[in-house]
XYZ file of C-alpha atoms in Angstrom:
294
model
C 0.000 0.000 0.000
C 1.409 3.326 -1.047
C 1.234 6.492 1.026
C -1.218 8.073 -1.432
C -3.593 5.093 -1.192
C -3.490 5.139 2.585
C -4.198 8.871 2.621
C -7.207 8.466 0.317
C -8.602 5.660 2.466
C -8.144 7.636 5.645
C -9.863 10.717 4.156
C -12.838 8.718 2.817
C -16.005 8.998 4.964
C -16.495 6.059 7.257
C -19.674 4.015 6.828
C -21.773 3.295 9.831
C -22.381 -0.397 9.407
C -22.809 -2.398 6.240
C -26.612 -2.590 6.107
C -28.702 -0.606 3.663
C -31.276 1.928 4.759
C -34.702 0.367 5.112
C -37.074 0.937 2.228
C -39.621 3.782 2.631
C -37.724 5.082 5.683
C -37.663 8.864 5.826
C -36.927 11.281 8.557
C -40.194 12.824 9.694
C -41.432 15.112 12.428
C -44.069 12.468 13.236
C -42.399 9.134 14.011
C -43.904 5.674 13.668
C -44.378 4.813 9.987
C -45.571 1.318 10.776
C -48.143 2.511 13.294
C -49.543 5.315 11.125
C -49.703 3.119 8.041
C -51.414 0.373 10.012
C -54.025 2.783 11.349
C -54.554 4.213 7.863
C -55.075 0.804 6.265
C -57.366 -0.289 9.091
C -59.578 2.783 8.790
C -59.705 2.535 4.988
C -60.595 -1.148 5.232
C -63.399 -0.598 7.737
C -64.879 2.456 6.029
C -64.228 1.803 2.325
C -62.933 -1.633 1.350
C -65.092 -3.898 3.503
C -68.440 -2.198 2.679
C -67.631 -2.164 -1.030
C -66.527 -5.785 -0.879
C -69.817 -6.667 0.825
C -71.733 -5.072 -2.069
C -69.704 -7.040 -4.613
C -70.199 -10.302 -2.703
C -73.937 -9.689 -2.467
C -74.150 -9.175 -6.208
C -72.061 -12.321 -6.726
C -74.837 -14.450 -5.199
C -76.511 -14.329 -8.593
C -75.486 -16.323 -11.598
C -73.577 -14.494 -14.349
C -76.685 -14.576 -16.541
C -78.864 -13.064 -13.807
C -76.242 -10.416 -13.059
C -76.010 -9.454 -16.711
C -79.790 -9.370 -17.125
C -80.217 -6.971 -14.202
C -77.209 -4.822 -15.084
C -78.236 -4.377 -18.725
C -82.000 -4.157 -18.411
C -83.646 -1.283 -20.261
C -84.634 0.417 -17.017
C -81.121 0.127 -15.604
C -79.496 1.441 -18.784
C -81.849 4.435 -18.822
C -80.959 5.171 -15.181
C -77.217 4.872 -15.931
C -77.478 7.265 -18.866
C -79.292 9.854 -16.799
C -77.048 9.587 -13.724
C -73.718 9.635 -15.544
C -74.840 11.937 -18.352
C -76.360 14.568 -16.077
C -73.380 14.377 -13.714
C -70.978 14.891 -16.617
C -72.920 17.835 -18.074
C -73.226 19.432 -14.636
C -69.494 18.978 -13.984
C -68.626 20.617 -17.323
C -70.918 23.573 -16.612
C -69.466 23.902 -13.124
C -66.009 23.715 -14.652
C -66.732 26.832 -16.704
C -68.594 28.919 -14.170
C -66.472 27.650 -11.292
C -63.355 29.172 -12.890
C -65.137 32.472 -13.430
C -66.432 32.522 -9.856
C -63.041 31.691 -8.370
C -61.387 34.343 -10.564
C -63.819 37.014 -9.394
C -63.373 36.075 -5.726
C -59.569 36.019 -5.910
C -58.674 38.839 -8.283
C -61.306 41.488 -7.535
C -62.709 43.363 -4.568
C -66.370 44.331 -4.814
C -69.261 45.125 -2.477
C -70.842 41.984 -1.069
C -67.823 39.793 -1.719
C -68.139 38.185 1.728
C -71.760 37.305 1.037
C -70.914 35.775 -2.349
C -68.073 33.817 -0.774
C -70.478 32.413 1.822
C -73.099 31.550 -0.802
C -70.562 29.415 -2.652
C -70.233 27.189 0.425
C -73.995 27.013 1.028
C -74.496 23.663 -0.789
C -71.926 22.133 1.593
C -73.974 23.043 4.668
C -77.509 22.841 3.273
C -79.256 19.449 3.687
C -79.776 17.860 0.296
C -83.508 17.388 0.873
C -83.893 21.102 1.597
C -81.971 21.921 -1.571
C -84.192 19.615 -3.611
C -87.408 21.122 -2.238
C -86.111 24.645 -2.831
C -85.087 23.892 -6.410
C -88.364 22.127 -7.183
C -90.319 25.089 -5.805
C -88.214 27.531 -7.783
C -88.236 25.738 -11.153
C -91.719 24.179 -11.055
C -94.106 25.373 -13.796
C -95.727 27.739 -11.284
C -92.494 28.592 -9.467
C -90.641 31.882 -9.336
C -88.425 30.971 -12.290
C -90.466 28.210 -13.897
C -93.448 30.466 -14.586
C -91.276 32.505 -16.951
C -89.776 29.444 -18.637
C -93.051 27.620 -19.268
C -94.358 30.109 -21.901
C -91.066 29.616 -23.744
C -91.641 25.870 -23.887
C -88.912 25.124 -21.360
C -89.818 22.681 -18.624
C -87.027 22.956 -16.071
C -88.467 20.657 -13.392
C -89.580 17.021 -13.280
C -87.391 15.949 -16.186
C -83.665 15.413 -16.912
C -83.121 19.179 -17.019
C -84.160 19.352 -13.379
C -81.677 16.613 -12.511
C -78.879 18.605 -14.155
C -79.897 21.788 -12.325
C -79.736 19.985 -8.978
C -76.315 18.527 -9.756
C -74.994 21.938 -10.813
C -76.173 23.349 -7.503
C -74.408 20.747 -5.357
C -71.247 20.510 -7.492
C -70.226 24.151 -7.965
C -68.402 24.535 -4.599
C -66.076 21.644 -5.398
C -64.713 23.383 -8.494
C -64.520 26.844 -6.931
C -62.759 25.765 -3.746
C -60.312 23.574 -5.672
C -59.262 26.293 -8.115
C -59.248 29.186 -5.650
C -55.968 28.282 -3.828
C -54.164 27.848 -7.144
C -55.273 31.281 -8.284
C -54.130 32.811 -5.000
C -50.670 31.285 -5.390
C -50.365 32.262 -9.047
C -48.061 35.227 -9.433
C -49.653 38.168 -11.208
C -46.230 39.375 -12.348
C -46.138 36.479 -14.836
C -49.264 37.826 -16.489
C -47.811 41.337 -16.425
C -44.606 40.062 -18.032
C -46.637 38.402 -20.783
C -48.487 41.662 -21.374
C -45.221 43.590 -21.529
C -43.974 41.171 -24.197
C -46.972 41.930 -26.372
C -49.414 39.162 -25.424
C -53.073 40.166 -25.376
C -55.526 39.031 -22.700
C -56.769 36.046 -24.694
C -53.232 34.738 -25.273
C -52.369 35.247 -21.606
C -55.423 33.309 -20.492
C -54.970 30.474 -22.975
C -51.192 30.054 -22.652
C -50.458 31.013 -19.040
C -53.518 31.008 -16.798
C -55.439 27.970 -18.019
C -52.444 25.571 -18.240
C -51.557 26.450 -14.654
C -55.129 25.754 -13.566
C -55.498 22.481 -15.495
C -54.563 20.007 -12.689
C -56.732 21.811 -10.134
C -59.567 22.081 -12.658
C -59.466 18.342 -13.329
C -59.537 17.665 -9.590
C -62.573 19.892 -9.111
C -64.239 18.361 -12.160
C -63.675 14.847 -10.825
C -65.034 15.745 -7.383
C -68.139 17.426 -8.843
C -68.712 14.493 -11.183
C -68.332 11.904 -8.429
C -70.675 13.812 -6.140
C -73.230 14.153 -8.935
C -73.252 10.459 -9.800
C -74.146 9.448 -6.255
C -76.465 12.363 -5.404
C -79.926 11.353 -4.236
C -81.580 13.754 -1.771
C -81.574 16.925 -3.856
C -82.485 15.140 -7.097
C -85.591 13.109 -6.270
C -87.666 16.217 -5.517
C -87.013 17.870 -8.873
C -86.451 14.851 -11.135
C -90.016 13.568 -11.501
C -88.725 10.008 -10.983
C -90.386 8.573 -14.087
C -88.906 5.181 -15.129
C -86.999 5.281 -18.422
C -87.164 9.094 -18.407
C -86.158 10.864 -15.191
C -85.243 8.020 -12.842
C -81.667 8.142 -11.550
C -79.645 5.041 -10.674
C -79.501 5.718 -6.890
C -83.309 5.903 -6.840
C -83.512 2.612 -8.731
C -81.293 1.041 -6.070
C -83.629 2.330 -3.337
C -86.642 0.910 -5.188
C -84.992 -2.505 -5.427
C -84.186 -2.420 -1.707
C -87.782 -1.540 -0.838
C -88.857 -4.583 -2.828
C -86.329 -6.740 -0.898
C -84.394 -7.400 -4.111
C -81.025 -6.993 -2.401
C -79.011 -8.824 -5.051
C -80.522 -6.683 -7.815
C -79.771 -3.509 -5.879
C -76.206 -4.667 -5.314
C -75.845 -5.411 -9.028
C -76.771 -1.857 -10.024
C -74.463 -0.517 -7.301
C -71.556 -2.623 -8.592
C -72.037 -1.326 -12.134
C -72.059 2.269 -10.891
C -69.005 1.576 -8.753
C -67.083 0.077 -11.671
C -67.905 2.902 -14.085
C -67.194 5.635 -11.507
C -63.901 4.050 -10.478
C -62.811 3.703 -14.105
C -63.602 7.335 -14.903
C -61.807 8.558 -11.785
C -58.744 6.506 -12.743
C -58.756 8.089 -16.189
C -59.051 11.595 -14.720
C -56.243 10.895 -12.232
C -54.055 9.607 -15.065
C -54.708 12.829 -17.005
C -53.814 14.830 -13.890
C -50.541 12.930 -13.490
C -49.734 13.543 -17.152
C -50.513 17.255 -16.825
C -48.254 17.620 -13.765
C -45.270 16.442 -15.808
C -45.348 19.778 -17.656
C -45.547 21.973 -14.527
């Protein structure tokens, strides 16, 4: 061994033991990874996994032919189309007006701003049955708004339009409150720099503002859509609940339960669960893709 080799070895940092660091081990202000993960998995299992598994097992009591017959019956398909279609349309509408509402609340000061801010959160606190009764009273043919729509040939209550109105009402806060923090953190000097370089307002919105809001917008859209698919209380009062026309899937599940057809109810629930889970996975994948360009 030469003197240079010995010097290099002596100056090299000494290793504390030969073992590798355990996987997933990170220094944290809250110790106990095993305990916290165990509690998390236990709570998720009791609240989410076990109930959903029970629904799937109940539906599995039927034969594949019986399951398919219930899941694809004309009445079930009509209920799926209304529930998922109205939830999607409502989420898109909330996606547009939710951005505008959040922009006004964040970027401008105006009289009554506190009141408007509180009204946005009203669907969170208002019981869904109360919301449904209020909307049905408002948009009924003799209601405050419906009496002006009826002469125009627009029937806003007791049909699929009423279902969409109810889902817009309960889904708007999800989009607004998801986008609002992103707008608050967005630096206005970036927009000013774009304007100084010659970009007009449309270019600034399309190339700077909207791309920055895309992940948050998708999150709000997904939350509004998921809430709309499973909404029941605010919809049944304004929907009309006519089979094949204005009957939502959650109501069809309730009807099957009242008739003691538990396996049939579980079948419809499993189909809704599968479709909702698939759509949420797709939205989350789009979010992950969008974050790669942040």
